Coordinates of N, CA and C and ligand atoms in Angstrom, one line a residue:
M29 N 33.6 14.9 2.0 CA 32.8 13.7 2.2 C 32.2 13.1 0.9
S30 N 32.7 13.6 -0.2 CA 32.0 13.2 -1.5 C 32.0 11.7 -1.7
H31 N 32.9 11.0 -1.1 CA 32.9 9.5 -1.3 C 31.6 8.9 -0.8
R32 N 30.9 9.6 0.0 CA 29.6 9.0 0.5 C 28.5 9.0 -0.5
V33 N 28.5 9.9 -1.4 CA 27.4 10.0 -2.4 C 27.8 9.5 -3.8
A34 N 29.1 9.4 -4.0 CA 29.6 9.0 -5.3 C 29.0 7.6 -5.6
P35 N 28.4 7.3 -6.7 CA 27.8 6.0 -6.9 C 28.8 4.9 -7.0
D36 N 28.5 3.8 -6.3 CA 29.3 2.6 -6.3 C 29.2 1.9 -7.6
P37 N 30.3 1.6 -8.3 CA 30.1 0.9 -9.6 C 29.4 -0.4 -9.6
E38 N 29.6 -1.1 -8.5 CA 28.9 -2.4 -8.4 C 27.3 -2.2 -8.3
L39 N 27.0 -1.3 -7.4 CA 25.5 -0.9 -7.3 C 25.0 -0.4 -8.6
T40 N 25.7 0.4 -9.3 CA 25.3 1.0 -10.6 C 25.0 -0.2 -11.6
A41 N 26.0 -1.1 -11.6 CA 25.8 -2.3 -12.5 C 24.6 -3.1 -12.2
T42 N 24.4 -3.3 -10.9 CA 23.2 -4.1 -10.5 C 21.9 -3.4 -10.9
I43 N 21.8 -2.1 -10.7 CA 20.6 -1.4 -11.0 C 20.5 -1.4 -12.6
A44 N 21.6 -1.2 -13.3 CA 21.5 -1.2 -14.8 C 21.0 -2.6 -15.3
A45 N 21.4 -3.7 -14.6 CA 20.9 -5.0 -15.1 C 19.4 -5.2 -14.8
R46 N 19.0 -4.7 -13.6 CA 17.6 -4.8 -13.3 C 16.7 -3.9 -14.2
L47 N 17.3 -2.8 -14.5 CA 16.5 -1.9 -15.4 C 16.4 -2.5 -16.8
A48 N 17.4 -3.1 -17.3 CA 17.4 -3.8 -18.6 C 16.3 -4.9 -18.6
Q49 N 16.3 -5.6 -17.5 CA 15.4 -6.8 -17.3 C 13.9 -6.2 -17.3
L50 N 13.7 -5.2 -16.5 CA 12.4 -4.6 -16.4 C 11.9 -4.1 -17.8
R51 N 12.9 -3.4 -18.5 CA 12.5 -3.0 -19.9 C 12.1 -4.1 -20.8
R52 N 12.8 -5.2 -20.7 CA 12.5 -6.4 -21.5 C 11.1 -6.9 -21.1
R53 N 10.8 -7.0 -19.8 CA 9.5 -7.5 -19.4 C 8.4 -6.6 -19.9
I54 N 8.6 -5.3 -19.9 CA 7.6 -4.4 -20.4 C 7.4 -4.6 -21.9
A55 N 8.6 -4.7 -22.6 CA 8.5 -4.8 -24.0 C 7.8 -6.0 -24.5
E56 N 7.9 -7.1 -23.7 CA 7.1 -8.3 -24.0 C 5.6 -8.1 -23.9
L57 N 5.2 -7.1 -23.1 CA 3.8 -7.0 -22.9 C 3.1 -5.9 -23.7
T58 N 3.9 -4.9 -24.2 CA 3.3 -3.8 -24.9 C 4.3 -3.2 -25.9
D59 N 3.8 -2.5 -26.9 CA 4.6 -1.7 -27.8 C 4.6 -0.2 -27.3
R60 N 3.7 0.1 -26.3 CA 3.7 1.5 -25.8 C 5.0 1.8 -25.2
D61 N 5.3 3.1 -25.2 CA 6.4 3.6 -24.4 C 6.0 3.7 -23.0
V62 N 6.6 3.0 -22.1 CA 6.3 3.1 -20.7 C 7.5 3.7 -19.9
R63 N 7.2 4.8 -19.3 CA 8.3 5.5 -18.6 C 8.5 4.8 -17.2
I64 N 9.7 4.6 -16.9 CA 10.0 3.9 -15.6 C 10.6 5.0 -14.6
V65 N 9.8 5.2 -13.6 CA 10.2 6.1 -12.5 C 10.9 5.2 -11.4
A66 N 12.2 5.5 -11.2 CA 12.9 4.7 -10.2 C 12.6 5.4 -8.8
V67 N 11.9 4.7 -7.9 CA 11.6 5.3 -6.6 C 12.7 5.0 -5.6
T68 N 13.4 6.0 -5.2 CA 14.6 5.9 -4.4 C 14.4 6.2 -2.9
K69 N 13.1 6.4 -2.6 CA 12.8 6.8 -1.2 C 13.3 5.7 -0.2
G70 N 13.7 6.2 0.9 CA 14.2 5.3 1.9 C 15.7 4.8 1.7
H71 N 16.2 5.2 0.6 CA 17.6 4.9 0.3 C 18.5 6.1 0.4
P72 N 19.8 6.0 0.7 CA 20.7 7.1 0.8 C 20.9 7.8 -0.6
A73 N 21.4 9.0 -0.6 CA 21.6 9.8 -1.8 C 22.5 9.0 -2.8
E74 N 23.4 8.2 -2.4 CA 24.3 7.5 -3.4 C 23.5 6.5 -4.2
V75 N 22.4 6.1 -3.7 CA 21.5 5.2 -4.5 C 20.8 5.9 -5.6
A76 N 20.4 7.2 -5.3 CA 19.8 8.0 -6.4 C 20.9 8.3 -7.5
A77 N 22.1 8.6 -7.0 CA 23.2 8.8 -8.0 C 23.5 7.6 -8.8
A78 N 23.5 6.4 -8.2 CA 23.7 5.1 -8.9 C 22.6 4.9 -9.9
A79 N 21.4 5.1 -9.5 CA 20.2 4.9 -10.4 C 20.4 5.8 -11.6
F80 N 20.8 7.0 -11.4 CA 21.0 7.9 -12.6 C 22.1 7.3 -13.5
E81 N 23.2 6.9 -12.8 CA 24.4 6.4 -13.6 C 23.9 5.1 -14.4
A82 N 23.0 4.4 -13.8 CA 22.5 3.2 -14.4 C 21.5 3.4 -15.6
G83 N 21.1 4.7 -15.7 CA 20.2 5.0 -16.9 C 18.8 5.5 -16.5
C84 N 18.6 5.7 -15.2 CA 17.3 6.1 -14.8 C 17.3 7.7 -14.8
V85 N 16.4 8.2 -15.6 CA 16.3 9.7 -15.7 C 15.1 10.3 -15.0
D86 N 14.3 9.4 -14.5 CA 13.1 9.8 -13.7 C 13.2 9.2 -12.3
L87 N 13.3 10.0 -11.3 CA 13.5 9.5 -9.9 C 12.3 9.9 -9.1
G88 N 11.8 9.0 -8.3 CA 10.6 9.3 -7.5 C 11.0 9.3 -6.0
E89 N 10.4 10.2 -5.3 CA 10.5 10.3 -3.8 C 9.2 10.5 -3.2
S90 N 9.1 10.1 -1.9 CA 7.8 10.1 -1.2 C 7.8 11.1 0.0
Y91 N 8.9 11.5 0.4 CA 9.0 12.4 1.6 C 9.7 13.7 1.2
A92 N 9.1 14.8 1.5 CA 9.7 16.1 1.2 C 11.0 16.3 1.8
Q93 N 11.2 16.1 3.1 CA 12.4 16.4 3.7 C 13.5 15.5 3.2
E94 N 13.2 14.2 2.9 CA 14.2 13.3 2.4 C 14.7 13.7 1.0
L95 N 13.7 14.1 0.1 CA 14.1 14.6 -1.2 C 15.1 15.8 -1.1
L96 N 14.7 16.7 -0.3 CA 15.5 18.0 -0.1 C 16.9 17.7 0.4
A97 N 16.9 16.8 1.5 CA 18.2 16.4 2.1 C 19.1 15.7 1.1
K98 N 18.5 14.9 0.3 CA 19.3 14.2 -0.7 C 19.9 15.1 -1.8
R99 N 19.1 16.0 -2.2 CA 19.6 17.0 -3.2 C 20.7 17.9 -2.6
R100 N 20.5 18.2 -1.3 CA 21.5 19.0 -0.7 C 22.8 18.2 -0.5
E101 N 22.7 17.0 -0.1 CA 23.9 16.2 0.0 C 24.6 16.0 -1.3
L102 N 23.9 15.7 -2.3 CA 24.5 15.6 -3.6 C 25.1 16.9 -4.1
A103 N 24.4 18.0 -3.9 CA 25.0 19.3 -4.3 C 26.3 19.6 -3.6
E104 N 26.3 19.2 -2.3 CA 27.5 19.5 -1.5 C 28.7 18.6 -2.0
A105 N 28.4 17.5 -2.6 CA 29.4 16.7 -3.2 C 29.7 17.0 -4.6
G106 N 29.1 18.1 -5.1 CA 29.3 18.6 -6.5 C 28.6 17.7 -7.5
I107 N 27.6 17.0 -7.1 CA 26.8 16.1 -8.0 C 25.5 16.8 -8.2
E108 N 25.2 17.1 -9.5 CA 23.8 17.6 -9.8 C 23.3 16.6 -10.8
L109 N 22.2 15.9 -10.4 CA 21.7 14.8 -11.2 C 20.7 15.5 -12.2
P110 N 20.9 15.4 -13.5 CA 20.0 16.0 -14.5 C 18.8 15.0 -14.7
V111 N 18.1 14.8 -13.6 CA 16.9 13.9 -13.6 C 15.6 14.7 -13.5
R112 N 14.5 14.0 -13.8 CA 13.2 14.6 -13.4 C 12.8 14.0 -12.1
W113 N 12.5 14.9 -11.1 CA 12.0 14.4 -9.8 C 10.5 14.3 -9.8
H114 N 10.0 13.1 -9.4 CA 8.6 12.9 -9.3 C 8.3 12.8 -7.8
F115 N 7.3 13.5 -7.4 CA 6.9 13.4 -6.0 C 5.7 12.5 -6.0
V116 N 5.8 11.3 -5.3 CA 4.8 10.3 -5.3 C 4.1 10.0 -4.0
G117 N 4.6 10.7 -2.9 CA 4.0 10.3 -1.6 C 3.0 11.3 -1.2
R118 N 2.4 11.0 0.0 CA 1.4 11.9 0.6 C 2.1 13.2 0.9
L119 N 1.4 14.3 0.5 CA 2.0 15.6 0.6 C 1.2 16.6 1.4
Q120 N 1.9 17.1 2.4 CA 1.2 18.2 3.2 C 1.4 19.5 2.5
S121 N 0.4 20.3 2.5 CA 0.5 21.6 1.8 C 1.6 22.5 2.2
N122 N 2.0 22.4 3.5 CA 3.0 23.3 4.0 C 4.4 22.9 3.5
K123 N 4.5 21.7 2.8 CA 5.8 21.3 2.2 C 6.0 21.8 0.8
V124 N 4.9 22.3 0.2 CA 4.9 22.6 -1.2 C 5.9 23.7 -1.6
R125 N 6.0 24.7 -0.7 CA 6.8 25.8 -1.1 C 8.3 25.4 -1.3
Q126 N 8.8 24.5 -0.4 CA 10.2 24.1 -0.5 C 10.4 23.2 -1.7
L127 N 9.3 22.5 -2.2 CA 9.5 21.6 -3.3 C 9.3 22.3 -4.6
A128 N 8.7 23.4 -4.6 CA 8.5 24.1 -5.9 C 9.8 24.4 -6.5
G129 N 9.9 24.2 -7.8 CA 11.2 24.4 -8.5 C 12.1 23.2 -8.4
V130 N 11.7 22.2 -7.6 CA 12.5 20.9 -7.5 C 11.7 19.8 -8.2
V131 N 10.4 19.7 -7.9 CA 9.6 18.6 -8.4 C 9.2 18.9 -9.9
D132 N 9.4 18.0 -10.7 CA 9.0 18.1 -12.1 C 7.5 17.6 -12.3
L133 N 7.2 16.5 -11.6 CA 5.8 16.0 -11.8 C 5.3 15.7 -10.4
W134 N 4.2 16.4 -10.0 CA 3.5 16.2 -8.7 C 2.5 15.1 -9.0
Q135 N 2.8 13.8 -8.5 CA 2.0 12.7 -8.8 C 0.9 12.4 -7.8
S136 N 0.9 13.1 -6.7 CA 0.0 12.7 -5.6 C -1.0 13.8 -5.2
V137 N -1.5 14.5 -6.2 CA -2.5 15.5 -6.0 C -3.8 14.9 -5.7
D138 N -4.3 15.0 -4.5 CA -5.5 14.2 -4.1 C -6.6 15.1 -3.4
R139 N -6.3 16.4 -3.4 CA -7.4 17.3 -2.8 C -7.2 18.7 -3.3
E140 N -8.3 19.4 -3.3 CA -8.2 20.8 -3.9 C -7.3 21.7 -3.1
S141 N -7.3 21.6 -1.8 CA -6.4 22.5 -1.0 C -4.9 22.3 -1.4
L142 N -4.5 21.1 -1.6 CA -3.1 20.8 -2.1 C -2.9 21.4 -3.5
A143 N -3.9 21.2 -4.4 CA -3.8 21.7 -5.7 C -3.6 23.2 -5.7
R144 N -4.4 23.9 -4.8 CA -4.4 25.3 -4.7 C -3.0 25.8 -4.3
E145 N -2.4 25.1 -3.3 CA -1.1 25.5 -2.8 C 0.0 25.3 -3.9
I146 N -0.1 24.2 -4.7 CA 0.8 23.9 -5.8 C 0.7 25.0 -6.8
A147 N -0.6 25.4 -7.1 CA -0.8 26.4 -8.1 C -0.3 27.8 -7.7
R148 N -0.3 28.0 -6.4 CA 0.2 29.2 -5.8 C 1.8 29.3 -5.9
R149 N 2.4 28.1 -5.5 CA 3.9 28.1 -5.4 C 4.6 27.7 -6.7
A150 N 3.9 27.0 -7.5 CA 4.5 26.5 -8.8 C 3.4 26.7 -9.9
P151 N 3.1 27.9 -10.3 CA 2.0 28.1 -11.3 C 2.2 27.3 -12.5
G152 N 1.1 26.7 -13.0 CA 1.1 25.9 -14.2 C 1.9 24.6 -14.1
A153 N 2.2 24.1 -12.9 CA 2.9 22.9 -12.7 C 2.2 21.7 -13.3
R154 N 3.0 20.7 -13.7 CA 2.5 19.4 -14.3 C 2.1 18.5 -13.1
V155 N 0.9 18.0 -13.1 CA 0.4 17.2 -12.0 C -0.3 16.0 -12.5
L156 N -0.4 15.0 -11.6 CA -1.3 13.9 -11.8 C -2.3 13.9 -10.6
V157 N -3.5 13.6 -10.9 CA -4.5 13.4 -9.8 C -4.4 12.0 -9.3
Q158 N -4.2 11.8 -8.0 CA -4.1 10.5 -7.5 C -5.5 10.0 -7.0
L159 N -5.8 8.8 -7.5 CA -7.1 8.2 -7.1 C -6.8 7.1 -6.0
D160 N -7.7 7.0 -5.0 CA -7.5 6.0 -4.0 C -8.1 4.7 -4.5
L161 N -7.3 3.8 -4.9 CA -7.7 2.5 -5.6 C -7.9 1.4 -4.6
A162 N -7.3 1.6 -3.4 CA -7.3 0.5 -2.4 C -8.4 0.7 -1.3
G163 N -8.8 1.9 -1.2 CA -9.8 2.2 -0.2 C -9.3 2.0 1.2
L164 N -7.9 2.2 1.4 CA -7.3 2.1 2.7 C -7.0 3.4 3.3
P165 N -7.3 3.6 4.5 CA -7.0 4.9 5.1 C -5.5 5.2 5.1
G166 N -5.1 6.4 4.9 CA -3.7 6.8 5.1 C -2.8 6.6 3.8
R167 N -3.4 6.0 2.8 CA -2.6 5.7 1.6 C -2.7 6.9 0.5
G168 N -3.5 7.9 0.8 CA -3.6 9.0 -0.1 C -4.5 8.7 -1.3
G169 N -4.8 9.7 -2.1 CA -5.7 9.5 -3.2 C -7.1 10.0 -2.9
C170 N -7.8 10.5 -3.9 CA -9.2 10.9 -3.7 C -10.1 9.8 -4.2
P171 N -11.3 9.7 -3.6 CA -12.2 8.6 -4.1 C -12.4 8.7 -5.6
P172 N -12.3 7.6 -6.3 CA -12.3 7.6 -7.8 C -13.5 8.4 -8.3
E173 N -14.6 8.3 -7.6 CA -15.8 9.1 -8.2 C -15.6 10.6 -8.1
E174 N -14.7 11.0 -7.2 CA -14.5 12.5 -7.1 C -13.3 12.9 -8.0
G175 N -12.7 12.0 -8.7 CA -11.6 12.3 -9.6 C -11.9 13.3 -10.7
P176 N -13.0 13.2 -11.4 CA -13.3 14.2 -12.5 C -13.4 15.6 -11.9
A177 N -14.1 15.7 -10.8 CA -14.2 17.1 -10.2 C -12.9 17.7 -9.8
L178 N -12.0 16.8 -9.3 CA -10.7 17.3 -8.8 C -9.8 17.7 -10.1
V179 N -10.0 16.9 -11.1 CA -9.2 17.2 -12.4 C -9.7 18.6 -12.9
R180 N -11.0 18.8 -12.9 CA -11.5 20.1 -13.3 C -11.0 21.2 -12.4
A181 N -11.0 21.0 -11.1 CA -10.6 22.0 -10.2 C -9.1 22.4 -10.4
C182 N -8.3 21.4 -10.7 CA -6.9 21.6 -10.9 C -6.7 22.4 -12.2
R183 N -7.5 22.1 -13.2 CA -7.4 22.8 -14.5 C -7.8 24.3 -14.3
D184 N -8.9 24.5 -13.5 CA -9.3 25.8 -13.2 C -8.3 26.6 -12.5
L185 N -7.4 25.9 -11.7 CA -6.3 26.6 -11.0 C -5.1 26.9 -11.9
G186 N -5.2 26.4 -13.2 CA -4.1 26.6 -14.1 C -3.1 25.6 -14.1
L187 N -3.3 24.5 -13.4 CA -2.4 23.4 -13.3 C -2.5 22.6 -14.6
D188 N -1.4 22.0 -15.0 CA -1.3 21.2 -16.2 C -1.5 19.7 -15.8
V189 N -2.8 19.3 -15.9 CA -3.1 17.9 -15.4 C -2.8 17.0 -16.6
V190 N -1.8 16.1 -16.4 CA -1.4 15.3 -17.6 C -1.9 13.8 -17.4
G191 N -2.4 13.5 -16.2 CA -2.9 12.1 -16.0 C -3.4 11.8 -14.7
L192 N -3.5 10.5 -14.4 CA -4.0 10.0 -13.2 C -2.9 9.0 -12.6
M193 N -2.9 9.0 -11.3 CA -2.0 8.0 -10.6 C -2.8 7.2 -9.6
G194 N -2.3 6.0 -9.4 CA -3.0 5.1 -8.4 C -2.0 4.1 -7.9
V195 N -2.3 3.7 -6.6 CA -1.5 2.6 -6.0 C -2.5 1.4 -5.8
G196 N -2.1 0.3 -6.3 CA -2.9 -0.9 -6.2 C -3.0 -1.4 -4.8
P197 N -4.1 -2.2 -4.5 CA -4.2 -2.7 -3.2 C -3.1 -3.7 -2.8
P198 N -2.9 -3.8 -1.5 CA -1.9 -4.8 -1.1 C -2.4 -6.2 -1.4
G199 N -1.4 -7.2 -1.4 CA -1.8 -8.6 -1.7 C -1.4 -9.0 -3.1
P200 N -1.9 -10.1 -3.6 CA -1.5 -10.6 -4.9 C -1.7 -9.6 -6.0
P201 N -0.8 -9.5 -7.0 CA -0.9 -8.5 -8.1 C -2.2 -8.5 -8.8
E202 N -2.8 -9.7 -8.9 CA -4.1 -9.8 -9.6 C -5.2 -8.9 -9.1
L203 N -5.1 -8.6 -7.8 CA -6.0 -7.7 -7.1 C -6.0 -6.3 -7.7
S204 N -4.9 -6.0 -8.4 CA -4.7 -4.6 -8.9 C -5.4 -4.5 -10.3
R205 N -5.7 -5.6 -10.9 CA -6.2 -5.5 -12.3 C -7.4 -4.7 -12.5
E206 N -8.5 -5.0 -11.7 CA -9.7 -4.2 -11.9 C -9.6 -2.7 -11.5
P207 N -8.9 -2.4 -10.3 CA -8.8 -1.0 -10.0 C -7.9 -0.3 -11.1
F208 N -6.9 -0.9 -11.6 CA -6.1 -0.3 -12.6 C -6.9 0.0 -13.9
A209 N -7.7 -1.0 -14.3 CA -8.6 -0.8 -15.4 C -9.6 0.3 -15.2
R210 N -10.0 0.5 -14.0 CA -11.0 1.6 -13.7 C -10.3 2.9 -13.9
L211 N -9.0 3.0 -13.4 CA -8.3 4.3 -13.5 C -8.0 4.6 -15.0
V212 N -7.7 3.5 -15.8 CA -7.4 3.8 -17.2 C -8.7 4.2 -17.9
R213 N -9.8 3.6 -17.6 CA -11.1 4.0 -18.2 C -11.4 5.5 -17.9
L214 N -11.1 5.9 -16.7 CA -11.4 7.3 -16.3 C -10.4 8.2 -17.0
A215 N -9.2 7.8 -17.1 CA -8.2 8.7 -17.8 C -8.6 8.8 -19.3
D216 N -9.1 7.7 -19.9 CA -9.7 7.8 -21.3 C -10.8 8.8 -21.4
E217 N -11.7 8.7 -20.4 CA -12.9 9.6 -20.5 C -12.5 11.0 -20.3
L218 N -11.5 11.3 -19.5 CA -11.1 12.7 -19.2 C -10.0 13.1 -20.2
E219 N -9.7 12.2 -21.2 CA -8.6 12.5 -22.2 C -7.3 12.9 -21.6
L220 N -6.9 12.1 -20.6 CA -5.6 12.4 -19.9 C -4.6 11.3 -20.4
P221 N -3.5 11.7 -21.0 CA -2.6 10.8 -21.6 C -1.8 9.9 -20.6
E222 N -1.5 10.4 -19.4 CA -0.6 9.6 -18.5 C -1.4 8.8 -17.5
R223 N -1.0 7.5 -17.3 CA -1.6 6.6 -16.4 C -0.4 6.1 -15.6
S224 N -0.2 6.6 -14.3 CA 0.9 6.1 -13.5 C 0.4 5.1 -12.5
I225 N 0.6 3.8 -13.0 CA 0.1 2.7 -12.1 C 1.2 1.6 -12.2
G226 N 1.2 0.8 -11.1 CA 2.2 -0.3 -11.1 C 3.4 0.1 -10.3
M227 N 3.8 -0.8 -9.4 CA 5.0 -0.8 -8.6 C 5.7 -2.1 -8.7
S228 N 6.7 -2.3 -7.9 CA 7.5 -3.6 -8.1 C 6.6 -4.8 -8.1
G229 N 5.6 -4.9 -7.3 CA 4.8 -6.1 -7.1 C 3.7 -6.3 -8.2
D230 N 3.3 -5.2 -8.9 CA 2.2 -5.4 -9.8 C 2.5 -4.7 -11.2
V231 N 3.8 -4.6 -11.5 CA 4.1 -3.8 -12.7 C 3.6 -4.4 -14.0
E232 N 3.6 -5.8 -14.0 CA 3.1 -6.4 -15.3 C 1.6 -6.2 -15.4
V233 N 0.8 -6.4 -14.3 CA -0.6 -6.1 -14.4 C -0.9 -4.7 -14.8
A234 N -0.1 -3.8 -14.3 CA -0.3 -2.3 -14.7 C 0.0 -2.1 -16.2
V235 N 1.0 -2.7 -16.7 CA 1.4 -2.5 -18.1 C 0.3 -3.1 -19.0
E236 N -0.2 -4.3 -18.6 CA -1.3 -4.9 -19.3 C -2.6 -4.0 -19.3
A237 N -2.8 -3.3 -18.1 CA -4.0 -2.5 -18.0 C -3.9 -1.2 -18.7
G238 N -2.7 -0.8 -19.1 CA -2.5 0.4 -19.9 C -1.7 1.5 -19.3
A239 N -0.7 1.1 -18.4 CA 0.2 2.1 -17.8 C 1.0 2.8 -18.8
T240 N 1.2 4.1 -18.6 CA 2.2 4.8 -19.4 C 3.4 5.1 -18.6
M241 N 3.3 4.9 -17.3 CA 4.3 5.2 -16.3 C 4.2 4.2 -15.2
V242 N 5.4 3.6 -14.8 CA 5.4 2.7 -13.6 C 6.4 3.3 -12.6
R243 N 6.1 3.1 -11.4 CA 6.9 3.6 -10.3 C 7.5 2.4 -9.6
V244 N 8.8 2.2 -9.8 CA 9.4 0.9 -9.3 C 10.5 1.3 -8.4
G245 N 10.4 0.8 -7.1 CA 11.4 1.0 -6.1 C 12.3 -0.2 -5.9
S246 N 11.8 -1.1 -5.0 CA 12.6 -2.2 -4.6 C 13.1 -3.1 -5.7
A247 N 12.3 -3.3 -6.7 CA 12.7 -4.2 -7.8 C 13.9 -3.6 -8.6
L248 N 14.1 -2.3 -8.5 CA 15.3 -1.7 -9.2 C 16.4 -1.4 -8.2
V249 N 16.1 -0.8 -7.1 CA 17.2 -0.3 -6.3 C 17.4 -1.1 -5.0
G250 N 16.6 -2.2 -4.9 CA 16.7 -3.1 -3.7 C 15.8 -2.7 -2.6
P251 N 15.7 -3.6 -1.6 CA 14.7 -3.4 -0.5 C 15.1 -2.1 0.3
R252 N 14.1 -1.4 0.8 CA 14.3 -0.2 1.5 C 14.8 -0.6 2.9
P253 N 15.8 0.1 3.4 CA 16.2 -0.1 4.8 C 15.0 0.4 5.7
P254 N 14.8 -0.2 6.9 CA 13.7 0.2 7.7 C 13.7 1.7 8.0
R255 N 12.5 2.3 8.0 CA 12.5 3.7 8.2 C 12.6 4.1 9.7
G256 N 13.5 4.9 10.1 CA 13.7 5.2 11.5 C 12.7 6.3 11.9
P257 N 12.8 6.8 13.1 CA 11.9 7.9 13.6 C 12.2 9.1 12.7
A258 N 11.1 9.8 12.3 CA 11.2 10.9 11.4 C 11.9 12.1 12.1
Ligands
PLP1183 C1 7.2 3.4 -2.5 C2 6.3 3.7 -3.6 C3 6.5 3.1 -4.9 C4 7.6 2.0 -5.1 O1 7.3 0.9 -4.4 P1 8.1 -0.5 -4.6 O2 7.1 -1.5 -4.1 O3 9.3 -0.5 -3.9 O4 8.3 -0.6 -6.1 C5 5.7 3.5 -5.9 N1 4.7 4.4 -5.7 C6 4.5 5.0 -4.5 C7 3.4 5.9 -4.4 C8 5.3 4.6 -3.4 O5 5.0 5.2 -2.3

């Protein structure tokens, strides 16, 4: 069944063109190196393979089972993608064990119980502390004012906290400017180098605010097919 995951050359070319365009847009805004994480959640495994072929070396996923199923499907087809996997979605502690050894950067650490489980299953793991920038229930992230304490708790657990992550509020991209600036100020204060902010809709605002990492899904790999029952 390897034909199902082998990347389609046309799709690969499309993603490569969008990636080049995104890199140009970023370069017009900053001299900083901004890492682009291609978020392939909601897309089949062949899209992850195509994104890698197109030059994406950082891939992001939001659902534990989906990430594991994709890797399994690719492995069965003899494809091992030498990419860094970023976990960017809400994470239940009971999924951590299966993800240990797979995830390179845990971007959505938003509570101490989760940090403790990651430290237990993947000692010394690289993590970002996620702040809730939108104040919306169910989106994940810890209240920004609790960020410093959570960063300290992660460090005490031996985790390698490299930065902060945040999702901007829904609506026009301008609404993300102030929350992103707040996250960047806090990262400065805590001397954390990585600021993972910006998605397809507000990537420019994020880069202007000081992003070192953007997480781009639909603008790179196309709109997500509707999510069926889990
Ligand atoms: C889905 C998702 C993204 C990518 O979203 P797009 O709008 O498709 O770019 C980025 N970050 C997180 C946390 C996500 O869940």
